[in-house]
Short mmCIF file of C-alpha atoms in Angstrom, two decimals:
data_model
loop_
_atom_site.label_atom_id
_atom_site.label_comp_id
_atom_site.label_asym_id
_atom_site.label_seq_id
_atom_site.Cartn_x
_atom_site.Cartn_y
_atom_site.Cartn_z
CA MET A 29 -7.67 20.70 64.72
CA SER A 30 -8.79 24.29 64.26
CA LYS A 31 -12.37 25.37 64.78
CA ASP A 32 -13.18 24.98 61.13
CA GLY A 33 -11.73 21.51 60.95
CA ALA A 34 -8.50 22.38 59.17
CA PRO A 35 -5.35 20.88 60.61
CA LYS A 36 -3.24 23.27 62.60
CA SER A 37 -0.15 21.52 61.21
CA GLY A 38 -0.94 23.10 57.83
CA GLY A 39 -0.39 26.58 59.27
CA LEU A 40 2.76 25.46 61.04
CA ALA A 41 4.16 23.89 57.86
CA LEU A 42 3.45 27.09 55.93
CA ARG A 43 5.23 29.22 58.53
CA VAL A 44 8.29 26.91 58.45
CA PHE A 45 8.26 26.92 54.65
CA ILE A 46 8.08 30.73 54.56
CA PHE A 47 11.02 30.88 56.99
CA PHE A 48 13.20 28.63 54.82
CA TYR A 49 12.24 30.21 51.51
CA PHE A 50 12.95 33.73 52.72
CA SER A 51 16.26 32.39 54.01
CA THR A 52 17.21 31.79 50.37
CA ILE A 53 16.33 35.42 49.65
CA GLY A 54 18.34 36.53 52.70
CA LEU A 55 21.29 34.84 51.02
CA SER A 56 20.76 35.93 47.42
CA LEU A 57 19.58 39.53 47.77
CA PRO A 58 22.53 40.85 49.84
CA TYR A 59 25.32 38.67 48.45
CA LEU A 60 24.52 37.87 44.82
CA PRO A 61 25.40 41.45 43.74
CA LEU A 62 28.71 41.07 45.59
CA LEU A 63 29.35 37.75 43.81
CA PHE A 64 28.63 39.39 40.45
CA ARG A 65 30.94 42.29 41.37
CA GLN A 66 33.68 39.82 42.39
CA ASN A 67 33.27 38.19 38.98
CA GLY A 68 34.06 41.53 37.32
CA LEU A 69 30.61 42.80 36.36
CA SER A 70 29.80 46.53 36.34
CA SER A 71 26.94 48.18 38.25
CA LEU A 72 24.98 48.54 35.00
CA GLN A 73 25.47 44.84 34.15
CA ILE A 74 24.39 43.86 37.67
CA GLY A 75 21.32 46.05 37.29
CA ILE A 76 20.46 44.37 33.98
CA LEU A 77 20.86 40.91 35.52
CA PHE A 78 18.65 41.87 38.44
CA SER A 79 16.03 43.05 35.94
CA MET A 80 15.78 39.50 34.53
CA GLY A 81 13.58 38.41 37.41
CA PRO A 82 11.21 41.36 37.07
CA MET A 83 10.95 40.84 33.30
CA VAL A 84 9.95 37.25 33.92
CA THR A 85 7.53 38.36 36.62
CA ILE A 86 5.65 40.63 34.21
CA ALA A 87 5.28 37.94 31.56
CA ILE A 88 5.02 34.73 33.60
CA GLN A 89 3.68 35.50 37.09
CA PRO A 90 0.06 36.19 36.05
CA LEU A 91 0.15 32.90 34.10
CA TRP A 92 1.29 30.94 37.17
CA GLY A 93 -1.45 32.60 39.20
CA PHE A 94 -4.07 31.75 36.58
CA LEU A 95 -2.90 28.11 36.41
CA SER A 96 -3.22 27.91 40.19
CA ASP A 97 -6.77 29.30 40.15
CA ARG A 98 -7.72 27.28 37.07
CA PHE A 99 -6.60 23.92 38.46
CA LYS A 100 -7.40 24.87 42.07
CA THR A 101 -3.99 24.02 43.50
CA VAL A 102 -1.09 26.06 44.85
CA LYS A 103 0.94 23.38 46.61
CA LYS A 104 1.63 21.26 43.51
CA LEU A 105 2.84 24.26 41.53
CA ILE A 106 5.16 25.34 44.35
CA ILE A 107 6.68 21.84 44.54
CA LEU A 108 7.23 21.84 40.76
CA GLN A 109 8.86 25.28 40.90
CA LEU A 110 11.16 24.28 43.76
CA ILE A 111 12.33 21.10 42.02
CA VAL A 112 13.22 22.94 38.80
CA THR A 113 14.79 25.86 40.69
CA ALA A 114 16.96 23.51 42.77
CA ILE A 115 18.21 21.75 39.65
CA LEU A 116 18.97 25.00 37.83
CA SER A 117 20.71 26.54 40.87
CA PHE A 118 23.53 24.02 40.53
CA VAL A 119 24.35 25.62 37.17
CA VAL A 120 23.23 29.25 37.00
CA PHE A 121 25.31 30.70 39.86
CA ARG A 122 28.49 29.10 38.53
CA VAL A 123 28.30 31.01 35.24
CA THR A 124 30.63 34.04 35.22
CA ASN A 125 30.20 35.35 31.66
CA PHE A 126 27.64 38.17 31.38
CA GLU A 127 26.32 37.06 27.98
CA LEU A 128 25.73 33.52 29.28
CA LEU A 129 24.25 34.75 32.55
CA LEU A 130 21.43 36.59 30.76
CA PRO A 131 19.62 33.52 29.32
CA THR A 132 20.45 31.15 32.19
CA LEU A 133 19.24 33.57 34.86
CA PHE A 134 16.12 34.26 32.80
CA VAL A 135 15.14 30.58 32.74
CA PHE A 136 15.97 30.23 36.45
CA ASN A 137 13.68 33.14 37.32
CA VAL A 138 10.76 31.65 35.36
CA PHE A 139 10.46 29.13 38.19
CA ALA A 140 12.02 30.96 41.17
CA PHE A 141 10.22 34.31 41.13
CA PRO A 142 6.58 33.10 41.10
CA ILE A 143 6.93 31.20 44.40
CA ILE A 144 6.34 34.17 46.73
CA PRO A 145 2.95 35.25 45.29
CA LEU A 146 1.74 31.64 45.42
CA MET A 147 2.99 31.49 49.00
CA ASP A 148 1.01 34.66 49.74
CA SER A 149 -2.04 33.00 48.20
CA LEU A 150 -1.65 30.05 50.58
CA ALA A 151 -1.41 32.43 53.53
CA LEU A 152 -4.53 34.35 52.44
CA SER A 153 -6.39 31.05 52.01
CA SER A 154 -5.33 29.97 55.50
CA ILE A 155 -6.60 33.27 56.94
CA LYS A 156 -10.04 32.75 55.43
CA ASN A 157 -10.23 29.18 56.75
CA SER A 158 -9.25 29.86 60.37
CA ARG A 159 -10.02 32.42 63.06
CA GLY A 160 -7.65 34.74 64.86
CA THR A 161 -4.99 34.84 62.15
CA HIS A 162 -3.91 37.54 59.73
CA TYR A 163 -1.47 37.77 56.83
CA GLY A 164 1.26 39.39 58.91
CA SER A 165 1.34 36.42 61.32
CA PHE A 166 2.58 34.31 58.40
CA ARG A 167 4.75 36.89 56.63
CA LEU A 168 6.73 37.75 59.78
CA TRP A 169 8.33 34.28 59.54
CA GLY A 170 9.76 35.40 56.23
CA SER A 171 11.35 38.39 57.95
CA LEU A 172 12.84 36.11 60.60
CA GLY A 173 14.18 33.72 57.96
CA PHE A 174 15.62 36.55 55.89
CA GLY A 175 17.25 38.19 58.90
CA PHE A 176 18.72 34.95 60.21
CA SER A 177 20.12 34.07 56.79
CA ALA A 178 21.54 37.53 56.05
CA LEU A 179 23.35 37.60 59.40
CA LEU A 180 24.61 34.02 59.22
CA PHE A 181 25.99 34.33 55.71
CA GLY A 182 27.42 37.77 56.38
CA LEU A 183 29.61 36.20 59.06
CA PHE A 184 30.27 33.18 56.84
CA PHE A 185 31.43 35.18 53.80
CA ARG A 186 33.70 37.33 55.94
CA THR A 187 36.01 34.30 56.23
CA HIS A 188 34.93 32.25 53.18
CA ASP A 189 34.94 32.98 49.47
CA LEU A 190 31.72 34.06 47.76
CA LEU A 191 32.28 31.23 45.28
CA LEU A 192 30.62 29.00 47.92
CA PHE A 193 27.36 30.88 47.29
CA PRO A 194 25.87 28.23 44.91
CA ILE A 195 26.33 25.42 47.45
CA CYS A 196 24.72 27.44 50.25
CA TYR A 197 21.79 28.38 48.04
CA SER A 198 21.16 24.81 46.91
CA LEU A 199 21.16 23.51 50.49
CA LEU A 200 18.55 26.06 51.53
CA LEU A 201 16.37 25.17 48.54
CA ILE A 202 16.50 21.49 49.50
CA LEU A 203 15.17 22.42 52.96
CA CYS A 204 12.34 24.36 51.29
CA LEU A 205 11.49 21.40 49.08
CA CYS A 206 11.37 18.99 52.02
CA THR A 207 9.03 21.33 53.90
CA SER A 208 6.76 21.95 50.90
CA PHE A 209 5.39 18.39 50.97
CA PHE A 210 3.73 19.16 54.33
CA LEU A 211 1.89 22.26 53.09
CA GLN A 212 -1.90 22.31 53.17
CA ASP A 213 -3.25 23.25 49.73
CA SER A 214 -5.62 26.17 49.18
CA VAL A 215 -9.36 25.58 49.41
CA TYR A 216 -11.26 26.96 46.43
CA ALA A 217 -15.02 27.48 46.39
CA GLY A 218 -17.24 27.96 43.36
CA ARG A 219 -16.37 27.69 39.70
CA LYS A 220 -12.90 27.63 38.20
CA ALA A 221 -11.30 30.85 37.03
CA CYS A 222 -11.42 31.59 33.31
CA LEU A 223 -9.61 34.01 31.01
CA ASN A 224 -12.56 36.42 30.98
CA ASP A 225 -12.19 36.78 34.76
CA ILE A 226 -8.59 37.91 34.30
CA LYS A 227 -9.59 40.37 31.57
CA ARG A 228 -12.23 41.94 33.81
CA LEU A 229 -9.81 42.23 36.73
CA ALA A 230 -6.99 43.64 34.59
CA SER A 231 -9.30 46.15 32.88
CA SER A 232 -10.53 47.58 36.19
CA ARG A 233 -9.34 51.19 36.42
CA LYS A 234 -9.17 50.96 40.21
CA VAL A 235 -6.95 47.88 40.04
CA PHE A 236 -4.69 49.21 37.29
CA THR A 237 -4.04 52.61 38.87
CA PHE A 238 -3.28 50.97 42.20
CA LEU A 239 -0.79 48.61 40.53
CA LEU A 240 0.95 51.49 38.75
CA LEU A 241 1.24 53.46 41.98
CA THR A 242 2.58 50.39 43.76
CA ALA A 243 5.20 49.91 41.04
CA LEU A 244 6.28 53.54 41.33
CA LEU A 245 7.08 53.28 45.03
CA SER A 246 8.44 49.75 44.82
CA SER A 247 10.96 50.78 42.14
CA THR A 248 12.86 52.80 44.75
CA ASN A 249 13.06 49.79 47.04
CA ARG A 250 14.24 47.56 44.19
CA ALA A 251 17.06 49.98 43.40
CA ASN A 252 18.10 49.85 47.04
CA ASP A 253 17.95 46.03 47.05
CA ALA A 254 20.30 45.83 44.09
CA PHE A 255 22.92 48.33 45.23
CA ILE A 256 22.94 48.84 49.00
CA GLY A 257 25.55 46.10 49.43
CA ILE A 258 27.84 47.75 46.89
CA PHE A 259 27.23 51.15 48.51
CA ILE A 260 28.25 49.78 51.91
CA LYS A 261 31.43 48.38 50.36
CA GLN A 262 32.16 51.75 48.73
CA LEU A 263 31.91 53.42 52.15
CA GLY A 264 34.44 50.96 53.57
CA GLY A 265 32.14 48.31 55.03
CA GLN A 266 32.78 44.56 54.93
CA SER A 267 30.59 41.56 54.07
CA ASP A 268 29.46 41.25 57.68
CA THR A 269 28.37 44.93 57.64
CA VAL A 270 26.20 44.11 54.63
CA GLY A 271 24.80 41.16 56.56
CA TYR A 272 24.05 43.26 59.64
CA ALA A 273 22.28 45.90 57.53
CA TRP A 274 20.03 43.34 55.87
CA THR A 275 19.40 41.51 59.15
CA VAL A 276 18.33 44.67 60.97
CA ALA A 277 16.02 45.58 58.08
CA ALA A 278 14.38 42.16 57.98
CA LEU A 279 13.94 41.79 61.75
CA SER A 280 12.55 45.32 62.02
CA GLU A 281 9.56 44.12 59.97
CA VAL A 282 8.47 41.67 62.67
CA PRO A 283 6.62 44.12 65.00
CA VAL A 284 4.73 45.70 62.09
CA LEU A 285 3.75 42.33 60.65
CA ALA A 286 2.78 40.98 64.08
CA LEU A 287 0.51 43.99 64.66
CA GLY A 288 -0.69 44.03 61.06
CA GLY A 289 -4.16 42.74 61.87
CA MET A 290 -4.72 45.45 64.46
CA LEU A 291 -3.40 48.20 62.17
CA LEU A 292 -5.59 47.14 59.25
CA ALA A 293 -8.63 46.91 61.52
CA ARG A 294 -8.14 50.51 62.64
CA PHE A 295 -6.82 52.24 59.51
CA SER A 296 -7.46 51.83 55.80
CA GLU A 297 -4.73 50.33 53.60
CA LEU A 298 -4.41 53.55 51.60
CA LYS A 299 -3.83 55.67 54.72
CA LEU A 300 -1.15 53.26 55.89
CA LEU A 301 0.42 53.25 52.42
CA THR A 302 0.63 57.05 52.61
CA VAL A 303 2.55 56.70 55.88
CA ALA A 304 4.83 54.04 54.39
CA ALA A 305 5.66 56.25 51.40
CA GLY A 306 6.50 59.12 53.74
CA VAL A 307 8.88 56.91 55.71
CA PHE A 308 10.50 55.84 52.44
CA VAL A 309 11.24 59.52 51.74
CA LEU A 310 13.01 59.83 55.10
CA ARG A 311 14.88 56.56 54.65
CA TRP A 312 16.26 57.30 51.17
CA THR A 313 17.22 60.85 52.16
CA LEU A 314 19.20 59.60 55.16
CA LEU A 315 20.96 56.97 53.05
CA GLY A 316 21.82 59.62 50.47
CA ILE A 317 23.66 61.78 53.01
CA THR A 318 25.18 59.22 55.39
CA PRO A 319 29.01 59.19 55.49
CA ASP A 320 29.46 55.98 57.49
CA PRO A 321 28.52 52.34 56.69
CA GLY A 322 27.75 51.82 60.37
CA LEU A 323 25.01 54.45 60.23
CA ILE A 324 23.33 52.52 57.43
CA ILE A 325 22.61 49.74 59.93
CA LEU A 326 20.73 52.22 62.14
CA ILE A 327 18.84 53.69 59.18
CA GLN A 328 17.71 50.19 58.25
CA LEU A 329 15.56 50.13 61.40
CA ILE A 330 12.91 52.20 59.61
CA HIS A 331 12.62 49.50 56.95
CA SER A 332 9.71 48.22 59.07
CA LEU A 333 7.57 51.33 58.62
CA SER A 334 8.58 51.72 54.98
CA PHE A 335 8.74 48.40 53.13
CA GLY A 336 7.17 46.24 55.85
CA LEU A 337 4.05 48.41 56.06
CA PHE A 338 4.00 48.96 52.29
CA PHE A 339 4.07 45.25 51.42
CA LEU A 340 1.55 44.24 54.09
CA CYS A 341 -1.00 46.83 52.96
CA SER A 342 -0.44 46.19 49.25
CA VAL A 343 -1.20 42.47 49.61
CA SER A 344 -4.24 43.19 51.80
CA TYR A 345 -5.67 45.86 49.49
CA MET A 346 -5.17 43.75 46.36
CA SER A 347 -6.98 40.82 47.99
CA LYS A 348 -10.00 43.10 48.52
CA LEU A 349 -10.06 44.13 44.87
CA ALA A 350 -10.44 40.55 43.58
CA PRO A 351 -12.93 37.71 44.20
CA ASP A 352 -11.75 34.57 46.03
CA ARG A 353 -11.59 32.48 42.85
CA LEU A 354 -8.95 34.91 41.52
CA ARG A 355 -6.91 34.99 44.74
CA SER A 356 -3.68 33.68 43.16
CA THR A 357 -4.25 35.62 39.94
CA ALA A 358 -4.60 38.89 41.86
CA GLN A 359 -1.42 38.27 43.86
CA GLY A 360 0.32 37.34 40.61
CA MET A 361 -0.70 40.65 39.08
CA LEU A 362 0.53 42.49 42.17
CA ALA A 363 3.86 40.67 41.92
CA ALA A 364 4.11 41.53 38.21
CA PHE A 365 4.01 45.23 39.07
CA LEU A 366 5.60 45.24 42.54
CA GLY A 367 8.48 43.00 41.48
CA GLY A 368 8.32 43.10 37.69
CA VAL A 369 7.72 46.63 36.45
CA ALA A 370 9.30 48.09 39.59
CA GLY A 371 12.22 45.68 39.44
CA ILE A 372 13.14 46.63 35.89
CA ALA A 373 12.89 50.35 36.60
CA GLY A 374 14.77 50.08 39.88
CA SER A 375 17.52 47.74 38.69
CA VAL A 376 18.23 49.11 35.21
CA LEU A 377 17.67 52.82 35.83
CA GLY A 378 19.22 52.49 39.29
CA GLY A 379 22.28 50.82 37.79
CA ALA A 380 22.63 53.52 35.16
CA ILE A 381 22.28 56.31 37.74
CA MET A 382 24.73 54.66 40.11
CA SER A 383 27.29 54.10 37.35
CA GLY A 384 26.98 57.66 36.06
CA LEU A 385 26.20 59.77 39.13
CA GLY A 386 26.94 57.59 42.16
CA ALA A 387 24.95 56.04 44.98
CA ARG A 388 24.17 59.28 46.83
CA ILE A 389 22.38 60.82 43.85
CA LEU A 390 20.56 57.52 43.31
CA TYR A 391 19.13 57.61 46.83
CA LEU A 392 18.12 61.27 46.62
CA ILE A 393 16.27 60.58 43.36
CA CYS A 394 14.55 57.65 45.09
CA ALA A 395 13.46 60.03 47.85
CA LEU A 396 11.81 62.34 45.29
CA VAL A 397 10.00 59.41 43.66
CA ALA A 398 8.76 58.22 47.07
CA LEU A 399 7.53 61.75 47.83
CA ALA A 400 5.46 61.73 44.63
CA ALA A 401 4.01 58.33 45.60
CA CYS A 402 3.15 59.68 49.05
CA PHE A 403 1.02 62.45 47.53
CA PHE A 404 -0.68 60.04 45.13
CA TYR A 405 -1.61 57.65 47.96
CA TYR A 406 -2.90 60.54 50.06
CA PHE A 407 -5.23 61.83 47.34
CA ARG A 408 -6.43 58.33 46.49
CA ALA A 409 -7.26 57.69 50.15
CA LYS A 410 -9.22 60.96 50.26
CA ASN A 411 -11.12 60.07 47.08
CA GLU A 412 -12.00 56.63 48.42
CA GLU A 413 -13.25 58.11 51.69
CA GLY A 414 -15.42 60.49 49.67
CA GLU A 415 -16.89 57.59 47.69
CA VAL A 416 -17.76 55.75 50.91
CA ARG A 417 -19.49 58.83 52.35
CA ARG A 418 -21.51 59.34 49.15
CA GLN A 419 -22.64 55.71 49.20
CA GLU A 420 -23.71 56.03 52.85
CA THR A 421 -25.83 59.11 52.13
CA GLU A 422 -27.58 57.63 49.08
#
């Protein structure tokens, strides 16, 4: 038992669950675009398909978060989502026609995409109910799961056809489902959330501007997610090169996430987000000029100080902007912008740019967008510091 009386096994089960669920992402994110390409889809069509999830996130994710806060349960919703996702996965990844893929992938994403924010809500709940833990100590298991999966399936698909993708995905989801029954549900204090709570949170200028800024920077990362595998192939790389690139990126997050508690105790989230945006500028610029797929693997090492730091600080800052009773709702709103708005912009616009101008121009445009985000974060951090000083002198 922990000091507060909560079973330690709950934290262990959550870490194992996070590992397995991010393993499914380590399979789908690098190799689903390659499967779509093998099935004859264009970069623009792939971008549109990848925007299905973000579209769902914008419309559905806040609703899932509200249902969780309203009925004071996260675990039961995750189990429901996993069951439906597992059933649909046997069908959706076997469809090869673009017109049929649009509606089937849309329905699939209604249940698949909301799992991560609810998972984050469980982690944040666990942090509040136990000492000596921080969000990064949970999230790093996602990086390990993603990296392990990306590497394993990169080697696997070098000698096996990508048509085996649906079977691999379904098996990983079954492991997630088995683990989910051992999760410890969130502990909610006080009254249930109501619709007026959501309206007040959504109408907060501080919350809304932060979400827009987060979406701006995240859109560059979403474009990279959708097309880096294709870019590596264009440069002459193989499936295992794609796997290595994703594995290095995921595993590079581990040190940042492990030290996340110390970093957040010493620096404000907005200062760290400024640093992350600056590293994104460097990363996209290097990818835009690299001539060799092997160099991409080395460039992926700075994924830790770009996306890893960005995601960690975004989740932490959003949790401070919302009361505990709206924990899941707040993370759902963050996901709607970080994955939804950003995903549509990154996937659709990224696909159009890549089809018309090529991958190098896409990455250089991403670098300019990240530079703009870096300045915005910097000035917001300065303004917030000024507000704190004024409050201290009053």
